[in-house]
CSV table of C-alpha atoms and ligand atoms in Angstrom, one decimal:
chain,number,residue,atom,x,y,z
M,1,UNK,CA,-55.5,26.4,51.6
M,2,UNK,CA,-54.3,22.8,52.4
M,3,UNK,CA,-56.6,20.8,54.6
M,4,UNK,CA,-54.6,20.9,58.0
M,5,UNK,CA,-54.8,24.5,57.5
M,6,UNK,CA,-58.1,24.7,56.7
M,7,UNK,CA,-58.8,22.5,60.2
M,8,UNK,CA,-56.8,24.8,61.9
M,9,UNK,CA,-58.4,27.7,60.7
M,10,UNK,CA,-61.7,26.3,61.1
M,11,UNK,CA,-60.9,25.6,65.0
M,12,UNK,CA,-59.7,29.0,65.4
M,13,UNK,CA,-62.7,30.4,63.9
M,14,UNK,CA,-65.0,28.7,66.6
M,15,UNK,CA,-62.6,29.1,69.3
M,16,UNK,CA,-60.7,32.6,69.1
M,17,UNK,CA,-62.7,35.8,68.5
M,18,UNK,CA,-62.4,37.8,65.1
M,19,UNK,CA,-60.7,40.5,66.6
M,20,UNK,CA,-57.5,39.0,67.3
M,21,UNK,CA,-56.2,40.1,63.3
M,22,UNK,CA,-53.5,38.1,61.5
M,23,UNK,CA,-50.9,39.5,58.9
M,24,UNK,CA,-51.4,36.1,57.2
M,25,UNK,CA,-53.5,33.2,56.8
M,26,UNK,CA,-51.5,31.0,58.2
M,27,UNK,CA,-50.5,28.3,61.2
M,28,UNK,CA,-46.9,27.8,61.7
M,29,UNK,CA,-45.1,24.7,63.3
M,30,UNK,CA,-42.0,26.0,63.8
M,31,UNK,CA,-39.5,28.9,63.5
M,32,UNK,CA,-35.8,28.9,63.6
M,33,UNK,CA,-33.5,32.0,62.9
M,34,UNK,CA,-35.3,34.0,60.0
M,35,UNK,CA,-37.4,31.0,59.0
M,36,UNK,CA,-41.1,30.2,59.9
M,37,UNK,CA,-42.4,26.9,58.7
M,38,UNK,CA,-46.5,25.9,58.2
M,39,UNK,CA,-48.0,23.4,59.6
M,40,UNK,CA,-48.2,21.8,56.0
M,41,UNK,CA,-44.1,22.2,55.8
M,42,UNK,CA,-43.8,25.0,53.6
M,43,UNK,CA,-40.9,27.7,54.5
M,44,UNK,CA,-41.3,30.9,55.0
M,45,UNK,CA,-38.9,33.9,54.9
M,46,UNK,CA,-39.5,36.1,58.1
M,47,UNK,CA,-39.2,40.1,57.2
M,48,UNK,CA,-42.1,40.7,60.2
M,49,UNK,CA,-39.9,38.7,63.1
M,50,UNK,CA,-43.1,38.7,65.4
M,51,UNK,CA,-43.8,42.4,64.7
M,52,UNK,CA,-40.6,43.1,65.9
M,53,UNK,CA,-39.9,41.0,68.9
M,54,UNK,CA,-37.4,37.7,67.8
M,55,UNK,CA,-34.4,40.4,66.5
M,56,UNK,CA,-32.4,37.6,67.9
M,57,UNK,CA,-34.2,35.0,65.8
M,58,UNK,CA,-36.7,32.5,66.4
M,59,UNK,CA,-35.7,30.1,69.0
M,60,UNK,CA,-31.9,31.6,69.2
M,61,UNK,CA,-30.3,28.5,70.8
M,62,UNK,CA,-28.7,30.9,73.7
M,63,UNK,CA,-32.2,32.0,74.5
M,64,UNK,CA,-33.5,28.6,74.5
M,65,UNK,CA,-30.8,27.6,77.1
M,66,UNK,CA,-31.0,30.2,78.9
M,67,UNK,CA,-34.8,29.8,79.3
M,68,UNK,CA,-34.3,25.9,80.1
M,69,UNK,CA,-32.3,26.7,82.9
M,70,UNK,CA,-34.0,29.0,84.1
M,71,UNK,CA,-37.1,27.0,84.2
M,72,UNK,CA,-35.3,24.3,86.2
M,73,UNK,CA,-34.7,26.4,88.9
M,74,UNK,CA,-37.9,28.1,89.8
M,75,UNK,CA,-40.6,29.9,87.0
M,76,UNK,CA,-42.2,32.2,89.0
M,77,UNK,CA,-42.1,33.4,92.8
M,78,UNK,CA,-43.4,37.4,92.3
M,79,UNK,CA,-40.8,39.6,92.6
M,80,UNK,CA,-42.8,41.1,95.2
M,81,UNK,CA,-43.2,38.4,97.5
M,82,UNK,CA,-39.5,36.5,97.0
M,83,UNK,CA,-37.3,38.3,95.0
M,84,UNK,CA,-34.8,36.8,92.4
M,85,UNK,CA,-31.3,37.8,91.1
M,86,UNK,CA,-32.0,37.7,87.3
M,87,UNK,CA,-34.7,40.6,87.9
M,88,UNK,CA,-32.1,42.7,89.6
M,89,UNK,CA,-29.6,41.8,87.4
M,90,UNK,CA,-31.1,43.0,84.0
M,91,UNK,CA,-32.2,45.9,86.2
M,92,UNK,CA,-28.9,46.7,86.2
M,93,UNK,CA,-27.9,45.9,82.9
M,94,UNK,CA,-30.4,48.5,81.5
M,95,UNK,CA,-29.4,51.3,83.7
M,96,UNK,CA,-26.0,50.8,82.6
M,97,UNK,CA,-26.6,50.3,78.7
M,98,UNK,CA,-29.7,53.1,78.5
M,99,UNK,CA,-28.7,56.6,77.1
M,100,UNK,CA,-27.7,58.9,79.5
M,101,UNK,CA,-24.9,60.3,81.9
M,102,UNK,CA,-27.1,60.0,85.3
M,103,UNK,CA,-28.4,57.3,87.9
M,104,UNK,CA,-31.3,55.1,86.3
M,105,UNK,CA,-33.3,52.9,87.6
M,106,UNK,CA,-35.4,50.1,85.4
M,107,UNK,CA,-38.9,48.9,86.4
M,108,UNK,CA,-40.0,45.3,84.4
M,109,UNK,CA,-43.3,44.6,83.2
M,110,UNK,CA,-45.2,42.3,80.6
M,111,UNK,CA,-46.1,44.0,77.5
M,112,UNK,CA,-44.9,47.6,75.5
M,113,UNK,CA,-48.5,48.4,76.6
M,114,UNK,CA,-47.9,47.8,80.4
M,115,UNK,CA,-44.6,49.6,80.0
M,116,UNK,CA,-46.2,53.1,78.7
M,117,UNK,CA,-49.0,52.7,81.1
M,118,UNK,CA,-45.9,52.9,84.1
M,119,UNK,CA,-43.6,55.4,82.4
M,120,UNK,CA,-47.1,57.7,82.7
M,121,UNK,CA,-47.6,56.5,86.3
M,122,UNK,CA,-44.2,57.5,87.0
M,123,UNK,CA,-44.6,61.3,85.4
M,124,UNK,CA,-47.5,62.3,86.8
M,125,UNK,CA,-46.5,60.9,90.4
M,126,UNK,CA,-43.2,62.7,90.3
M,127,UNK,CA,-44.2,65.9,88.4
M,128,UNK,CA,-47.9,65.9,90.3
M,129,UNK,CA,-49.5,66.7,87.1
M,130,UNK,CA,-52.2,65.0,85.1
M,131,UNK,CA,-51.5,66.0,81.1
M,132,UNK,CA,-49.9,63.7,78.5
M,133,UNK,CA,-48.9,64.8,75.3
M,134,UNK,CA,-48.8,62.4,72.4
M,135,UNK,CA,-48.1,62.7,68.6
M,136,UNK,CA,-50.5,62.1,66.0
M,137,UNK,CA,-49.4,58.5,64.1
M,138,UNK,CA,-48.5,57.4,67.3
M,139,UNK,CA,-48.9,54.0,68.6
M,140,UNK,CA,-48.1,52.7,72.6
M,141,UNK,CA,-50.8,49.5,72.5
M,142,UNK,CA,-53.9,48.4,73.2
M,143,UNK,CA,-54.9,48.8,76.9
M,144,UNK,CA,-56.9,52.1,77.9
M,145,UNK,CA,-54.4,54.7,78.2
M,146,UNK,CA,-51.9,52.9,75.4
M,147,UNK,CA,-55.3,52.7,73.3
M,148,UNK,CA,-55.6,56.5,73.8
M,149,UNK,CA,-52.4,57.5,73.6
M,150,UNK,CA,-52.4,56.1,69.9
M,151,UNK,CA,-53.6,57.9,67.3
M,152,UNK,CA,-54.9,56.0,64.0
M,153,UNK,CA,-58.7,55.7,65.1
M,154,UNK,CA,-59.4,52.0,63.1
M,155,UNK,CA,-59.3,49.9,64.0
M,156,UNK,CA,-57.1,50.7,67.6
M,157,UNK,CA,-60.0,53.1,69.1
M,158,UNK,CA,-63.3,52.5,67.1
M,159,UNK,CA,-65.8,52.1,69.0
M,160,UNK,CA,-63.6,51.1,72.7
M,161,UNK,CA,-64.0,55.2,74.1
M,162,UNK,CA,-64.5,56.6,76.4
M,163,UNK,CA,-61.1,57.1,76.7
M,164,UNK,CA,-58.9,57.9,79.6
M,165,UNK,CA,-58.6,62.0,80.4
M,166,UNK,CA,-56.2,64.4,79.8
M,167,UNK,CA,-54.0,62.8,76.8
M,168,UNK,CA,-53.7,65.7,74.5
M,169,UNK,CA,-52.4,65.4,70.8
M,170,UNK,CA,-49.7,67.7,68.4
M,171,UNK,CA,-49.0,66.5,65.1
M,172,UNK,CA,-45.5,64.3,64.5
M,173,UNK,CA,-43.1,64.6,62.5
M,174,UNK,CA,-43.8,63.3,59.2
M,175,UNK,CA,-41.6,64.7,56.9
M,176,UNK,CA,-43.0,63.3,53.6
M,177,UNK,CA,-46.5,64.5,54.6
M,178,UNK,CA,-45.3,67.1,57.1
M,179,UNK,CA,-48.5,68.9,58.9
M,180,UNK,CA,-47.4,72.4,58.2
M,181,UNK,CA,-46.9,71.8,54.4
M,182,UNK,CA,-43.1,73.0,54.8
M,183,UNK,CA,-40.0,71.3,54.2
M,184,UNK,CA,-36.9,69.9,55.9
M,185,UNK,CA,-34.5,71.3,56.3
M,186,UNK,CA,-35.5,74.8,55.6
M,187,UNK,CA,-38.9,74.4,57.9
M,188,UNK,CA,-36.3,74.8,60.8
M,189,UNK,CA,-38.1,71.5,62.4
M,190,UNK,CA,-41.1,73.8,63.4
M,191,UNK,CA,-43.3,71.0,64.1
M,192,UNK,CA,-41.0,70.3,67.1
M,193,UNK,CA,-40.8,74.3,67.9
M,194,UNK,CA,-44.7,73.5,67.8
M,195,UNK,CA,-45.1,72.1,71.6
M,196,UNK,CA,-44.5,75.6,72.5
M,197,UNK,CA,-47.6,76.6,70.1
M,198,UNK,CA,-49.6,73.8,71.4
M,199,UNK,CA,-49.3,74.9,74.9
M,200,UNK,CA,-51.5,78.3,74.1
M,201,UNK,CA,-54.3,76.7,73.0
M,202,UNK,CA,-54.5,73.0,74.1
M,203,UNK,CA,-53.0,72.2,77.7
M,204,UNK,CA,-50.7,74.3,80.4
M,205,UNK,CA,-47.1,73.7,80.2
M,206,UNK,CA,-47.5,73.5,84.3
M,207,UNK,CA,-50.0,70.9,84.2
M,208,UNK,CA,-48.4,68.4,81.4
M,209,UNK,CA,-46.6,65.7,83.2
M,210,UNK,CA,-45.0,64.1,79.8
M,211,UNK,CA,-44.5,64.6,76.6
M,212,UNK,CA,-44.6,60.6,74.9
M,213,UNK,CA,-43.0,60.1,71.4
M,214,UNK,CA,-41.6,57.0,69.5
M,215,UNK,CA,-38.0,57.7,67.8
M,216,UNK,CA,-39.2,56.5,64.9
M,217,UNK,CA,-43.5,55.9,64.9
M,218,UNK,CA,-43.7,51.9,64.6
M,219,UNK,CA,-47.2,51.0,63.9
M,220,UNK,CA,-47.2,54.8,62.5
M,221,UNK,CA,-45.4,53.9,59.3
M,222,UNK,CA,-41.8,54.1,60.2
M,223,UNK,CA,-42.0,58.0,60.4
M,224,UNK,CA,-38.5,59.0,61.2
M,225,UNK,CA,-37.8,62.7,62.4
M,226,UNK,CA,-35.2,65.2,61.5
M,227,UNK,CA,-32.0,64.8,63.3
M,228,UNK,CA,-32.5,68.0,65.3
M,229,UNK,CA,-36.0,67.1,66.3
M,230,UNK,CA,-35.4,64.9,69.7
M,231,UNK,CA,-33.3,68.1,71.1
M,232,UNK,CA,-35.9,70.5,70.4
M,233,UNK,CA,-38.3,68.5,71.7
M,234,UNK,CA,-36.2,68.3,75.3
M,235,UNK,CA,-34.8,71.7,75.6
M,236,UNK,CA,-39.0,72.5,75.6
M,237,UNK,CA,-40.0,69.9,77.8
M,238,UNK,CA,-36.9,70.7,80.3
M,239,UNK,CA,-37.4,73.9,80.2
M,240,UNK,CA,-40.8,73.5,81.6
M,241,UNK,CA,-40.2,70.6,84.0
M,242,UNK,CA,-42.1,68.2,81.3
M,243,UNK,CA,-40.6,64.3,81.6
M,244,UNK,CA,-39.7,63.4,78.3
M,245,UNK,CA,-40.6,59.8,77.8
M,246,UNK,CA,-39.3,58.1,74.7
M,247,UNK,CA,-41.2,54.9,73.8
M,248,UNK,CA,-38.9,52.4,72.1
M,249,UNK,CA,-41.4,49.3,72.5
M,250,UNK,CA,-40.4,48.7,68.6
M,251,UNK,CA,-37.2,50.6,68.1
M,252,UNK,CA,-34.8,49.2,70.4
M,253,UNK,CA,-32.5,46.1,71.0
M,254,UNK,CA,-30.9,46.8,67.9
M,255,UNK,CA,-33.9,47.4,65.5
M,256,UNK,CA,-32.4,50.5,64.5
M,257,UNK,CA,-29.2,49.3,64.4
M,258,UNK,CA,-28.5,50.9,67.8
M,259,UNK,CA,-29.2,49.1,71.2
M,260,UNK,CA,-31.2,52.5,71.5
M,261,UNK,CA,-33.1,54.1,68.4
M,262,UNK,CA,-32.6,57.5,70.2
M,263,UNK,CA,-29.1,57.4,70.0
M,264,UNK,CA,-29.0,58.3,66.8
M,265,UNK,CA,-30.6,61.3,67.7
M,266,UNK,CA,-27.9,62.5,70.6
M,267,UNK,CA,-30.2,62.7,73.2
M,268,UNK,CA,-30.8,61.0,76.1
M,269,UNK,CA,-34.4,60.5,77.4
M,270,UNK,CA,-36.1,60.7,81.4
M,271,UNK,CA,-37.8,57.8,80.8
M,272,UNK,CA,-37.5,55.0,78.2
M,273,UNK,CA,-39.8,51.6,77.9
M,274,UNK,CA,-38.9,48.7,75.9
M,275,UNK,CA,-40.2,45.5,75.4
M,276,UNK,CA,-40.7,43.2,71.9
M,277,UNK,CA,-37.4,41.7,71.4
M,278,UNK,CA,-35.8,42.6,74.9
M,279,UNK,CA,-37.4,39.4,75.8
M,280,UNK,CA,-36.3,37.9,73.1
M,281,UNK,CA,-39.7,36.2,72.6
M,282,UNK,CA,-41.0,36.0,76.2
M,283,UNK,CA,-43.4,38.5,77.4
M,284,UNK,CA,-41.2,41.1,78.6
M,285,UNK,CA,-40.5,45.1,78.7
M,286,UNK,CA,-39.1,47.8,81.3
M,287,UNK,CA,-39.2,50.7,82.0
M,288,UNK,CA,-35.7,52.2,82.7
M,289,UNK,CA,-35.0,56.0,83.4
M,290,UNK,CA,-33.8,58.7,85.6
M,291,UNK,CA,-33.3,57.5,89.4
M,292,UNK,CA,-35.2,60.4,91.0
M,293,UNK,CA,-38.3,60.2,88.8
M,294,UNK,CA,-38.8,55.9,89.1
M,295,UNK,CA,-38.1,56.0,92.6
M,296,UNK,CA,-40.8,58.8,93.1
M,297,UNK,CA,-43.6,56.7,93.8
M,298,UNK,CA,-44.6,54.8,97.0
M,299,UNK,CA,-43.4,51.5,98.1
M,300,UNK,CA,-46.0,49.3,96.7
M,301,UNK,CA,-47.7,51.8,93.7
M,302,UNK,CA,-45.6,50.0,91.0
M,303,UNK,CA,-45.5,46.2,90.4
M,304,UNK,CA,-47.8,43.0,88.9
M,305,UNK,CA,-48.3,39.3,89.6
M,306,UNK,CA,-45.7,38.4,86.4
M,307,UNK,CA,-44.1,41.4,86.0
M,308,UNK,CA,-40.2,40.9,85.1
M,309,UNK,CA,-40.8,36.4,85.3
M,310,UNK,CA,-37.4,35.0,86.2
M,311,UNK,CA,-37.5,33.2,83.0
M,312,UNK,CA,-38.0,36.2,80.7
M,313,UNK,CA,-35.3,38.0,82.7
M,314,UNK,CA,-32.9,35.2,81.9
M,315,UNK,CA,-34.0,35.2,78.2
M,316,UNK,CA,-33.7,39.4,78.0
M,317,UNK,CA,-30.3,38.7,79.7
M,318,UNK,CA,-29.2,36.2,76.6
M,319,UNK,CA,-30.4,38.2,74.3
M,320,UNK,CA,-28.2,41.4,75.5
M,321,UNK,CA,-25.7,39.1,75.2
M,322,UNK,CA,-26.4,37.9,71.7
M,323,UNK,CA,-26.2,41.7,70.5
M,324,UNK,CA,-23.5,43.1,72.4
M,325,UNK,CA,-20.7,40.2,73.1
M,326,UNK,CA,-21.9,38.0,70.0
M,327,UNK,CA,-21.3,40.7,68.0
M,328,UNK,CA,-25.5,41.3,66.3
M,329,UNK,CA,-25.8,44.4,66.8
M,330,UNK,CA,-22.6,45.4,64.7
M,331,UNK,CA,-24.7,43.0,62.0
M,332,UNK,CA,-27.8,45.0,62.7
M,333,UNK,CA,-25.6,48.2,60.4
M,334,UNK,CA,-24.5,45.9,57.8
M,335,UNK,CA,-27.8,44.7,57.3
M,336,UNK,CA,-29.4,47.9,57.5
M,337,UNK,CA,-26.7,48.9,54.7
M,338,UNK,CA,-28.1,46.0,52.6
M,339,UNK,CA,-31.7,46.8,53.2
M,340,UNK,CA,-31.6,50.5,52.3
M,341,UNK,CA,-29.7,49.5,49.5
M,342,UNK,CA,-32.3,47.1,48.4
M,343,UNK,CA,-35.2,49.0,49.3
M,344,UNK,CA,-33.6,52.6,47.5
M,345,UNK,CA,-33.3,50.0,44.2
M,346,UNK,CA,-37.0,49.9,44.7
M,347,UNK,CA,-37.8,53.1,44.9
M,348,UNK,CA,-35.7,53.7,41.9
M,349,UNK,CA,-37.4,50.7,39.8
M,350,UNK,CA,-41.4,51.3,41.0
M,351,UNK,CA,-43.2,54.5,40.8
M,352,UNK,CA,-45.6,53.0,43.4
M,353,UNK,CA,-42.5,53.4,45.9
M,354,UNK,CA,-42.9,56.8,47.2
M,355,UNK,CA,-40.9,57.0,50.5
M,356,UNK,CA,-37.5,55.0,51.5
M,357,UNK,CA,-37.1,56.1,55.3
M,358,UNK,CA,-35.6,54.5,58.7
M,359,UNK,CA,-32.5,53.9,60.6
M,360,UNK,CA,-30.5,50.9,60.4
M,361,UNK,CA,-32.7,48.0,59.4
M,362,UNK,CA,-35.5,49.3,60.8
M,363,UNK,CA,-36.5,50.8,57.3
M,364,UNK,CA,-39.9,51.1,55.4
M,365,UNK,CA,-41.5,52.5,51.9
M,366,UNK,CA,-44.6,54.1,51.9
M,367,UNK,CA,-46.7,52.9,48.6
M,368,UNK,CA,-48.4,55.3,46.8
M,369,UNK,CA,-50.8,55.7,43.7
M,370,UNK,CA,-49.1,58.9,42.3
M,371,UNK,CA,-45.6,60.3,43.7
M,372,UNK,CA,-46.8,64.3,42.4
M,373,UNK,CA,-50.0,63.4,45.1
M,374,UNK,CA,-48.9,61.1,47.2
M,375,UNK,CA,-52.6,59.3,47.1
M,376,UNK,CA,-52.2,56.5,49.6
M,377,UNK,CA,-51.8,52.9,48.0
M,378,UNK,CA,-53.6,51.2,50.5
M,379,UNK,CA,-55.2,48.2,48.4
M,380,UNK,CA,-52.2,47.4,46.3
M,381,UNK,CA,-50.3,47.5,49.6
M,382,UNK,CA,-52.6,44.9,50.8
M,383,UNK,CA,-52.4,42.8,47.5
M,384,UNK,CA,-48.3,43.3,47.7
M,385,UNK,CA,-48.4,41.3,51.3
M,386,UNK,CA,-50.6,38.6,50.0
M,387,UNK,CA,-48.8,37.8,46.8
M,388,UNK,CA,-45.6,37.8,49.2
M,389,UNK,CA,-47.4,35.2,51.1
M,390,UNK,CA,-48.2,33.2,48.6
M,391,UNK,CA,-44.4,33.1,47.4
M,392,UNK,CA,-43.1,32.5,50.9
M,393,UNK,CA,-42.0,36.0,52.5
M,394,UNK,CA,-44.1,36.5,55.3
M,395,UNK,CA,-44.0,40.6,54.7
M,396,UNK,CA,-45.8,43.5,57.3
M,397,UNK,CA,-47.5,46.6,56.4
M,398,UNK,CA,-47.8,49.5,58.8
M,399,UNK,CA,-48.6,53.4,58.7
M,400,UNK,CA,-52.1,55.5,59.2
M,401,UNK,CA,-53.5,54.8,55.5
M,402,UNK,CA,-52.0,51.1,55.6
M,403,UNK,CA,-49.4,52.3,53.0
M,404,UNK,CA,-46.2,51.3,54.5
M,405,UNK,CA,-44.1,47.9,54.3
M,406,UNK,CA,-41.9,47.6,57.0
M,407,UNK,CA,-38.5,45.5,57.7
M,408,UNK,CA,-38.2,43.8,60.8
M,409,UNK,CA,-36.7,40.7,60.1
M,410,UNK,CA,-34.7,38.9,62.6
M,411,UNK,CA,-31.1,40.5,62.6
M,412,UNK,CA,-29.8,37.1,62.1
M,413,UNK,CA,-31.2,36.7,58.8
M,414,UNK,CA,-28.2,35.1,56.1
M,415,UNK,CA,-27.6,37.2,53.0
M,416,UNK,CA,-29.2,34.2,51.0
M,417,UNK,CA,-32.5,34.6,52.4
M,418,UNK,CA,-32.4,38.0,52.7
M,419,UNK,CA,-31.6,38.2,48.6
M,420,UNK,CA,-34.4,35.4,48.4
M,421,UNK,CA,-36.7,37.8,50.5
M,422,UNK,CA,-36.2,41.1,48.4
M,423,UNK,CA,-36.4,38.7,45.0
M,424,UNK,CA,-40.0,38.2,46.3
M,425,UNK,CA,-40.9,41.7,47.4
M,426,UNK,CA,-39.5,43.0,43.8
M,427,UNK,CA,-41.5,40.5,41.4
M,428,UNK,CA,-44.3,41.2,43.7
M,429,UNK,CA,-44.1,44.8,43.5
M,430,UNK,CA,-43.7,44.3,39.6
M,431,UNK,CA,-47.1,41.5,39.4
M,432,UNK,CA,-49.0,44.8,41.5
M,433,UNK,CA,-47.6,48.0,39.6
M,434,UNK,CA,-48.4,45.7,36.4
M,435,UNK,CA,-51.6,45.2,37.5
M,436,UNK,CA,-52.7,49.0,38.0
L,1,LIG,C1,-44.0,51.9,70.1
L,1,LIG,C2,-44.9,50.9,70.7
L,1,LIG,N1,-45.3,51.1,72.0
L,1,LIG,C3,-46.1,50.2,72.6
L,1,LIG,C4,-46.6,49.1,71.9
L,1,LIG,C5,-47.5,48.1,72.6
L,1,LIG,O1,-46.8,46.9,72.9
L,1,LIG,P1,-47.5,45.6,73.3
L,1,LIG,O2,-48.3,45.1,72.1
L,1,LIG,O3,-46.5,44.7,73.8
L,1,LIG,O4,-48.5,46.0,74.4
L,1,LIG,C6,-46.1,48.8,70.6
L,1,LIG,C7,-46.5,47.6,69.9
L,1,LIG,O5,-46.5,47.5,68.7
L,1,LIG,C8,-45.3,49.8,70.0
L,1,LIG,O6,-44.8,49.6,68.8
């Protein structure tokens, strides 16, 4: 560690309390497209993109102006005491771009966390029912009800219960470890048939307000269902009057190469958050959904002080049009071509590699010691991220036993750094399955 880093460590150490984690050791200066650089100078290839949020790139010049302007004309009112235009308008943007044939209507909000925490609001006001079901590998953040709607117990829950009431559990669908020890496709997806199941011996169909799933688990480890699992999942829930809420903190604005992860399962959701890179690096997220269900609560029982900021509106609004107009999102399927392709070469080349899975370039490989056990690789996975430090690819691990390396670049990474990325990754992968 250089000296300025060592300072800035050193400051953050007295001033900043241990819990805050970091993926790597160290303090940046600046960031443009898919490139961080240290305070010290030294360049950095960006596969994490802010865990997900700067799709767009760092400091994408369209979001920057956008946010300049913005900031020129007013930074904050509260929508609920003088109410702005860019609020409304990417409002309407959502409703028109989310899945789904019907009326929507889009609440904004500051975090993925804040988003969930609404989408539940929402449910249980319009169904009158107190139950949530979640799936185990889940993650939807860090406030009391996101806390316990996640699963993985360290370090997200240990130690910070009691938790809130009624959130009720079913296993996901994690095909390379699936729960019921079958296999796709001749299980028949019975882990989605399951909810039916789990309503005999865990909670009441008539009192289970929502049923919460990510299209594909984020913090989970990139665990990407069956392509008949989403309309399994909703022909249940609609049968019984459940809201389906699909969480796509992680998994939308193009992440998936979709503006939507959910499209590529043909369904469209009640109720769907966002947030990460719909604010194209401003604190931002929304809930967006069926008309009837978010305008089921009373005049004043949704809202916040900063929810939907004028200036992150503006930036959410760029960055829309960064992905639609300017063409990203058709970029997002090339480069999630490249990736797979890259990442399959891997799996080929390392017996470490046991799992290639994702959609678009929103793709991961779970690490393991053997492939015939599947024993998590944990440790080298964290010795894998390090070395890939050290050469300058800032890289992000995710999934339950902290086996899984995710890709969530920004979408505007160049093929040069991309190559220079995976070049990393590979002798990396080769210094830790030598090492073994
Ligand atoms: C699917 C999902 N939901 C919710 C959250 C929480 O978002 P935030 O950290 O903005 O509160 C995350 C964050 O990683 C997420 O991936």
């Amino acid at each position: 560690m250089t000296s300025r880093q060592a300072e800035c460590q050193a400051r953050r150490d007295r001033h900043v309390p241990q819990g805050t984690f970091h993926a790597t050791p160290g303090f940046i200066r600046e960031a443009h497209g898919a490139v961080m650089v240290d305070v010290d100078g030294r360049e950095l290839i960006d596969f994490a993109g802010g865990i997900g949020v700067v799709n767009v790139g760092h400091s994408h010049p369209k979001v920057v102006a956008a946010i300049k302007d913005q900031a020129e004309k007013y930074i904050h009112t509260c929508f609920h005491i003088a109410m702005y235009e860019p609020y409304v308008d990417l409002a309407a943007r959502l409703n028109e771009l989310a899945p789904g044939d019907f009326d929507k209507m889009t609440l904004l909000a500051n975090s993925g966390a804040e988003a969930v925490e609404n989408a539940v609001k929402i449910a249980r006001h319009a169904t009158r029912r107190p139950a949530v079901i979640a799936l185990e590998n889940a993650f939807h953040g860090r406030t009391l009800l996101g806390m316990t709607l996640t699963s993985k117990v360290k370090p997200y829950k240990h130690g910070f219960g009691p938790f809130a009431p009624e959130v009720y559990r079913m296993p996901s669908a994690y095909c390379y470890r699936c729960p019921f020890g079958l296999k796709y496709p001749s299980c028949g997806t019975a882990c989605a048939d399951y909810l039916e199941e789990f309503f005999v011996g865990n909670v009441a169909p008539d009192q289970t307000a929502a049923v919460i799933a990510e299209p594909i688990q984020g913090e989970g480890g990139f665990i990407t269902p069956p392509p008949d699992y989403f309309a399994k999942l909703q022909a249940i829930c609609k049968k019984h009057g459940i809201v389906l809420i699909v969480d796509e903190v992680q998994s939308a604005m193009g992440r998936a190469g979709k503006l939507f992860a959910i499209e590529h399962w043909g369904i469209a959701p009640d109720l769907v958050t966002t947030a990460k890179s719909l604010g194209g690096g401003l604190p931002l997220s929304a809930v967006t959904g069926r008309a009837e269900l978010m305008n089921e609560p009373h005049v004043g029982g949704l809202g916040g002080t900063f929810s939907g900021n004028p200036i992150a509106c503006r930036a959410a609004l760029a960055v829309l049009d960064i992905l639609l107009a300017d063409g990203l999102l058709a970029r997002a399927v090339e480069l999630g071509d490249k990736i797979r392709a890259r990442l399959d070469a891997l799996h080929r080349k390392y017996e470490l590699v046991g799992d290639v899975r994702g959609k678009g370039p929103m793709l991961a490989m779970e690490l393991v010691r053997d492939r015939e056990k599947k024993t998590p690789a944990a440790e080298e996975t964290k010795k894998l991220v390090k070395l890939c430090y050290a050469k300058g690819l800032v890289l992000l691990s995710c999934g339950s036993f902290g086996n899984v390396i995710r890709t969530l670049m920004p979408l505007v990474i160049t093929d040069e750094q991309l190559d220079r990325g995976f070049q990393i990754l590979d002798s990396a992968l080769q210094e830790v399955s030598a090492a073994r």
